[in-house]
Short mmCIF file of C-alpha atoms in Angstrom, two decimals:
data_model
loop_
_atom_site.label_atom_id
_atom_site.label_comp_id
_atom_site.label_asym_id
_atom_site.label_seq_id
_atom_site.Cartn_x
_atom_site.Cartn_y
_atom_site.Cartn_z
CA UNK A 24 -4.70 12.20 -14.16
CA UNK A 25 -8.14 11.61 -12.97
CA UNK A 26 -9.24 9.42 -9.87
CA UNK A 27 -10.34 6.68 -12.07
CA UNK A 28 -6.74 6.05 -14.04
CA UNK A 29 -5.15 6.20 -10.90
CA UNK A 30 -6.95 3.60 -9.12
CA UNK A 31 -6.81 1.81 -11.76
CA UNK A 32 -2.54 1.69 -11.92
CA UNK A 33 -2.48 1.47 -8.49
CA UNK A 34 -4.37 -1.61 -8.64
CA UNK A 35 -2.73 -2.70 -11.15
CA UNK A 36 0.60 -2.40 -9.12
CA UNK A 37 -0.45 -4.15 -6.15
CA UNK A 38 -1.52 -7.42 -8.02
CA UNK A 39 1.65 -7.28 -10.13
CA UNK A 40 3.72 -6.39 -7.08
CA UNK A 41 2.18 -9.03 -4.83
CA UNK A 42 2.64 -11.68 -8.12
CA UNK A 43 6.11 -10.89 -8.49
CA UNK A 44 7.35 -11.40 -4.91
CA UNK A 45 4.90 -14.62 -4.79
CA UNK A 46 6.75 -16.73 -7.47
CA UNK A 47 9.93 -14.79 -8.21
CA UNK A 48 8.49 -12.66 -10.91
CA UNK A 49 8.53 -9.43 -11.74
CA UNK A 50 5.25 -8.84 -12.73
CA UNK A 51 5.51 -8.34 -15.71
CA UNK A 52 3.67 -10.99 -17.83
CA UNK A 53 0.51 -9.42 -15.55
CA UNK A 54 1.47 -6.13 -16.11
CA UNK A 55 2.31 -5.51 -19.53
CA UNK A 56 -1.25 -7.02 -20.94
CA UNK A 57 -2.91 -5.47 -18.21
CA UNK A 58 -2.07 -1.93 -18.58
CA UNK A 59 -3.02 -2.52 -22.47
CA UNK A 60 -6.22 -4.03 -21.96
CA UNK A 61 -7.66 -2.70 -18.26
CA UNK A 62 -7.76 0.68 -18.28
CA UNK A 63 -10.03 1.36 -21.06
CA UNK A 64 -13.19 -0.83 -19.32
CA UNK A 65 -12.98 1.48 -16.22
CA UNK A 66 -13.51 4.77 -18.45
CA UNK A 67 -9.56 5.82 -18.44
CA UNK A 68 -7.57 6.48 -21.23
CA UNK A 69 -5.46 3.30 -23.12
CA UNK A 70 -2.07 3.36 -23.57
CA UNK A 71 0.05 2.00 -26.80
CA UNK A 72 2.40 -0.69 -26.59
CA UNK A 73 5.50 1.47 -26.16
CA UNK A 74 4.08 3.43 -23.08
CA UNK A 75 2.88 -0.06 -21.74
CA UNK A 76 6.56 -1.42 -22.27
CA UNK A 77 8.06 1.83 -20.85
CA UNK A 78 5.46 1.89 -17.78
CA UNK A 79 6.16 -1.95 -17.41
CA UNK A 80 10.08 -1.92 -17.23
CA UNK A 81 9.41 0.74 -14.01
CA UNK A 82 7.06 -1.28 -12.47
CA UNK A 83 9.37 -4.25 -12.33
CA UNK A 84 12.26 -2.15 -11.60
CA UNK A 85 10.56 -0.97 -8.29
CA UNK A 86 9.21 -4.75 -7.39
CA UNK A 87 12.08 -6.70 -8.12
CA UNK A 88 14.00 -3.91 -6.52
CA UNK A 89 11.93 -4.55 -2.95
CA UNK A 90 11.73 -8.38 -3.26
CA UNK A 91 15.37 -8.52 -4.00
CA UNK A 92 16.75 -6.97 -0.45
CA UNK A 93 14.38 -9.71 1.43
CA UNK A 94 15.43 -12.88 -1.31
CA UNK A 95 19.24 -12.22 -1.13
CA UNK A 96 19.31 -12.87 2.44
CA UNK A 97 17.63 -16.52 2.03
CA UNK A 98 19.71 -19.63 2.00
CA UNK A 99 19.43 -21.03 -1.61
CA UNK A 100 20.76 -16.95 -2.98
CA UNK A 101 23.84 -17.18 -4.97
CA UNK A 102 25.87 -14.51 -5.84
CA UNK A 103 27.59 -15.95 -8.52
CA UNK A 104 24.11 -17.23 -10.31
CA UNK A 105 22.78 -13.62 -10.15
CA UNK A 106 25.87 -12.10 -11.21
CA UNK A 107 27.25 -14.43 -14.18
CA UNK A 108 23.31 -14.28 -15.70
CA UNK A 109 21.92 -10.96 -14.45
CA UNK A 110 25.22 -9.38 -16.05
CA UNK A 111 24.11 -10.97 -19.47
CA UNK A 112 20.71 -10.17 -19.47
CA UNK A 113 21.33 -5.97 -18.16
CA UNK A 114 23.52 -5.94 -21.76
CA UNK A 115 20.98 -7.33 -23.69
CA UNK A 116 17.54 -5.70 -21.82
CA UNK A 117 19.84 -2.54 -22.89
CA UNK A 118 20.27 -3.57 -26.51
CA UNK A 119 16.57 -4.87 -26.94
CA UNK A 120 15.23 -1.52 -25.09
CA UNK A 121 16.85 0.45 -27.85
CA UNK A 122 15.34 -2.31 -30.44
CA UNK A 123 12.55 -1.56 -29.65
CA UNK A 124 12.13 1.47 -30.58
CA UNK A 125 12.74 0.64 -34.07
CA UNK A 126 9.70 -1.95 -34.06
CA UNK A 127 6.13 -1.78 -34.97
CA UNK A 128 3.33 -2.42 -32.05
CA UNK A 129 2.25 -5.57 -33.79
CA UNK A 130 5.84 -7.02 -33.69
CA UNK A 131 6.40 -5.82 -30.12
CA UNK A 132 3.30 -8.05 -28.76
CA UNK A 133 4.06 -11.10 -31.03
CA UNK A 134 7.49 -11.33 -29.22
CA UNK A 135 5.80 -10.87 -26.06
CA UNK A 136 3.46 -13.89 -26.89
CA UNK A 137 6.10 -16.18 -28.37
CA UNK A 138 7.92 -16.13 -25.27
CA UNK A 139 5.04 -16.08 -23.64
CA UNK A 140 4.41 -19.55 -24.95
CA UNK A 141 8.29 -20.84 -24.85
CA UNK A 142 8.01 -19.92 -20.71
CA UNK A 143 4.98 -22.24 -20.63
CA UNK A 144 5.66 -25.52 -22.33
CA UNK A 145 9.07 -25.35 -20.49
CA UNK A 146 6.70 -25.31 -17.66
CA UNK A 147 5.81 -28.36 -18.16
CA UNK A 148 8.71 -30.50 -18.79
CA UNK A 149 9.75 -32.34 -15.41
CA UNK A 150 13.36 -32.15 -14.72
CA UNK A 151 14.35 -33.80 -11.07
CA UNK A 152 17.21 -31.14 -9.56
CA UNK A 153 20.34 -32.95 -8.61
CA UNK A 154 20.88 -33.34 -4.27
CA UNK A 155 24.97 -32.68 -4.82
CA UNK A 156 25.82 -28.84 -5.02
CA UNK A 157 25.13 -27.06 -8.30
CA UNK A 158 27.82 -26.07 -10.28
CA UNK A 159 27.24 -23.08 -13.03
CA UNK A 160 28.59 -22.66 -16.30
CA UNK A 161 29.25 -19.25 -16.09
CA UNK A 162 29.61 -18.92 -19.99
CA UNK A 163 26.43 -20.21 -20.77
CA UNK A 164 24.76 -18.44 -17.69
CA UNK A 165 26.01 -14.92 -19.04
CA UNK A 166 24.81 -16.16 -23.07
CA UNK A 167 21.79 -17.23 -22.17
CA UNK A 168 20.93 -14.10 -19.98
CA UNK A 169 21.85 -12.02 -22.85
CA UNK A 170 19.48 -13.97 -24.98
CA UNK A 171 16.47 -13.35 -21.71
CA UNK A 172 17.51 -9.85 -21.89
CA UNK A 173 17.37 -8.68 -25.89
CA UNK A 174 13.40 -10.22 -26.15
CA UNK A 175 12.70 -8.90 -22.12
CA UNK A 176 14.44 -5.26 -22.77
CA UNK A 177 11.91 -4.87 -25.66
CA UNK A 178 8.73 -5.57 -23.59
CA UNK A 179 10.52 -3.59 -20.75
CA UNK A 180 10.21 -7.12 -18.60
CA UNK A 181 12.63 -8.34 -16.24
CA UNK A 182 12.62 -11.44 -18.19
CA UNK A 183 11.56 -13.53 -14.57
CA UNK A 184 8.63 -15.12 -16.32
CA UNK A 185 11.53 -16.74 -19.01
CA UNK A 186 14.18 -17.35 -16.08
CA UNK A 187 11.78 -19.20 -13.62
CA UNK A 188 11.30 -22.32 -16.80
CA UNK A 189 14.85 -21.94 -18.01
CA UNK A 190 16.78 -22.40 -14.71
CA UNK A 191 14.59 -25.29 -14.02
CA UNK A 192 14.87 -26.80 -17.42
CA UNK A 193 18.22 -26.04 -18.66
CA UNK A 194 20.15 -25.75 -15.03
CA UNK A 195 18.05 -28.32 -13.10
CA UNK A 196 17.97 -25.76 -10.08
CA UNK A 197 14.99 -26.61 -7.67
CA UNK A 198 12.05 -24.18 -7.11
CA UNK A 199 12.77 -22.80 -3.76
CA UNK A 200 16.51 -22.02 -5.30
CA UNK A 201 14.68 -20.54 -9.00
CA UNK A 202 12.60 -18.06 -6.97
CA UNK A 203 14.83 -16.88 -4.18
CA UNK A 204 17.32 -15.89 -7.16
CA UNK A 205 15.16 -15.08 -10.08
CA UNK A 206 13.77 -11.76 -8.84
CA UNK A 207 17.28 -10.48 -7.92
CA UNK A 208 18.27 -11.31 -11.53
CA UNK A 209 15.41 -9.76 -13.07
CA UNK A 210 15.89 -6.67 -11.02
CA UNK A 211 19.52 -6.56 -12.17
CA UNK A 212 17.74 -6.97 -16.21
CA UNK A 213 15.35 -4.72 -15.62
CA UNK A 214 17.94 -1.32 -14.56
CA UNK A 215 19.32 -1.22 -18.50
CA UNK A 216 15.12 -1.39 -19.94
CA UNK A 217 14.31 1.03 -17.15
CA UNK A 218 16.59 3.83 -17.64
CA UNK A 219 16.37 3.57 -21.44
CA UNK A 220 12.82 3.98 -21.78
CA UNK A 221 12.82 6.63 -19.13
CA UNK A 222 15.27 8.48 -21.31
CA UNK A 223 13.17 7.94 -24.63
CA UNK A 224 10.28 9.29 -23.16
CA UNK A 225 7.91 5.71 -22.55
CA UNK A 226 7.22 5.75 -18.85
CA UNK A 227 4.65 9.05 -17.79
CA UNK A 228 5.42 9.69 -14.11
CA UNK A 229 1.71 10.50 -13.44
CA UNK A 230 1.07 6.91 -13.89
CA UNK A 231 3.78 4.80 -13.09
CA UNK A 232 4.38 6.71 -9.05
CA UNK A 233 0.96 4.56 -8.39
CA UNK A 234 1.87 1.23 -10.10
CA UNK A 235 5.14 1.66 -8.20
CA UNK A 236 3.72 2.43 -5.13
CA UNK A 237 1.46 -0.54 -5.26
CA UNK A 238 4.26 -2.79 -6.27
CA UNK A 239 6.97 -2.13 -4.09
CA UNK A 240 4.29 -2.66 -0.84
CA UNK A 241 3.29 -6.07 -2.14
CA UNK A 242 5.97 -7.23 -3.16
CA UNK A 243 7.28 -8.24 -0.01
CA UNK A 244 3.99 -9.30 1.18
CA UNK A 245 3.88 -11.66 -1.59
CA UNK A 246 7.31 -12.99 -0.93
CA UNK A 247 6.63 -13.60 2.36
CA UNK A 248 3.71 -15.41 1.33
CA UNK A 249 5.62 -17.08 -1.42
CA UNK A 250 8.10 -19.10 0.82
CA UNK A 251 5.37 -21.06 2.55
CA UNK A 252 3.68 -22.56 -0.83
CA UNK A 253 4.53 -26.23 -2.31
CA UNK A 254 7.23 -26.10 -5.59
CA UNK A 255 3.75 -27.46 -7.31
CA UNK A 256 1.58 -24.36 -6.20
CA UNK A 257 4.43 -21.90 -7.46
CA UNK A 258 4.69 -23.82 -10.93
CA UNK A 259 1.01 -24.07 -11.08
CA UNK A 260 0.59 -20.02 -10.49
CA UNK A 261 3.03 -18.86 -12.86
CA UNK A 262 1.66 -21.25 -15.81
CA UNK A 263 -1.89 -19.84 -15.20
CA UNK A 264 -0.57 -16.26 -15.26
CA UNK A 265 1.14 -16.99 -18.53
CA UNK A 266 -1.97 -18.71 -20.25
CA UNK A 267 -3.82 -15.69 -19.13
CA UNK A 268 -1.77 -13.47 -20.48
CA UNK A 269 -0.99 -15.22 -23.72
CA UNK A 270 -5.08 -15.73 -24.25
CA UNK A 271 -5.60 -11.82 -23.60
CA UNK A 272 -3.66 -10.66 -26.30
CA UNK A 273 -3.88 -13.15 -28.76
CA UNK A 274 -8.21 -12.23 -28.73
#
């Protein structure tokens, strides 16, 4: 690998590290576009979709596995939250990692942009969280994670990017609660994507030790960060990430 493509991932890393611990991410709706469409206008090679899935499911492996130590020791983390849906979604990241492989690249980025588009107009629906303790329902937590995780194990995503709108939306949690457990459960997604594509052969170490190195030093910067910033600024920063992406590979 030359200096060029390794700069280049490394850079990449750090911005999708620093995103993920920011707003509960993991870094994926950055990375996955990114590593498609950046390297090629610095003079590196491109990759196809199935590398960028494969190098994408170990970057947000290593970030969500760094913001997760610093998020589970905040107040709003709830075992039982992370558990009942990060249980779902590792069976069904597993299931769509394998899936995957038996789709075209065309197919594989169209899913990525559908959801894409889902996580943003649920964005923008206003739901006021309820003051009185949340209660879960654990058997729609664990269905709907499976749902997150079939369409995120395909992209090799933690899913965060669909989590963050759907536990605001559909469990009324408030933002502070959505980030601090979000990463954890996209770390917990992104272990069944991660080891499968490793084992099929999508993830090149060359590449991915310097978009994990990047990631996993950011991450907790951008936590850190994160915690300080108005619900509005967080909502605001993952909706403009999303458009971003959703523009980039659409033209």
């Amino acid at each position: 690998m030359d200096i060029i493509h390794a700069v280049t991932m490394l850079l990449i890393g750090i911005f999708g590290g620093f995103i993920s611990g920011l707003v509960g991410i993991g870094g994926a709706i950055i990375i996955y576009p990114a590593i498609l469409l950046l390297p090629p206008l610095f003079g590196a090679p491109a990759y196809g979709v199935y590398i960028a899935s494969g190098l994408t499911s170990s970057q947000v492996f290593f970030s969500t596995l760094g913001g997760s130590f610093k998020a589970r020791k905040k107040v709003g983390f709830s075992p039982k939250l992370v558990m009942n849906m990060g249980g779902g979604m590792v069976i069904g990241s597993v299931f769509g990692a394998i899936l995957a492989s038996l789709l075209n690249a065309t197919f594989i980025n169209t899913i990525y942009i559908i959801i894409a588009i889902i996580a943003l107009l649920l964005m923008f629906i206003k739901v006021k969280a309820p003051f009185q303790d949340i209660k879960f329902n654990s058997i729609l937590l664990i269905l709907v994670g499976f749902g997150i995780g079939v369409l995120s194990g395909i992209i090799g995503a933690g899913g965060a990017f669909i989590i963050i709108p759907v536990l605001l939306v559909l469990f009324k949690l408030p933002m502070d609660a959505v980030v601090t457990n979000s990463i954890v459960i996209a770390f917990i997604s992104s272990i069944g994507s991660f080891i499968i594509k490793l084992i099929q052969g999508y993830i090149p170490l060359e590449s991915a030790i310097f978009l994990i190195i990047g990631s996993m030093i950011f991450a907790p910067i951008g936590l850190k960060i994160g915690s300080k910033l108005p619900d509005t600024i967080q909502k605001g920063i993952v909706s403009i990430l999303i458009t971003i992406a959703i523009i980039q590979l659409v033209f």
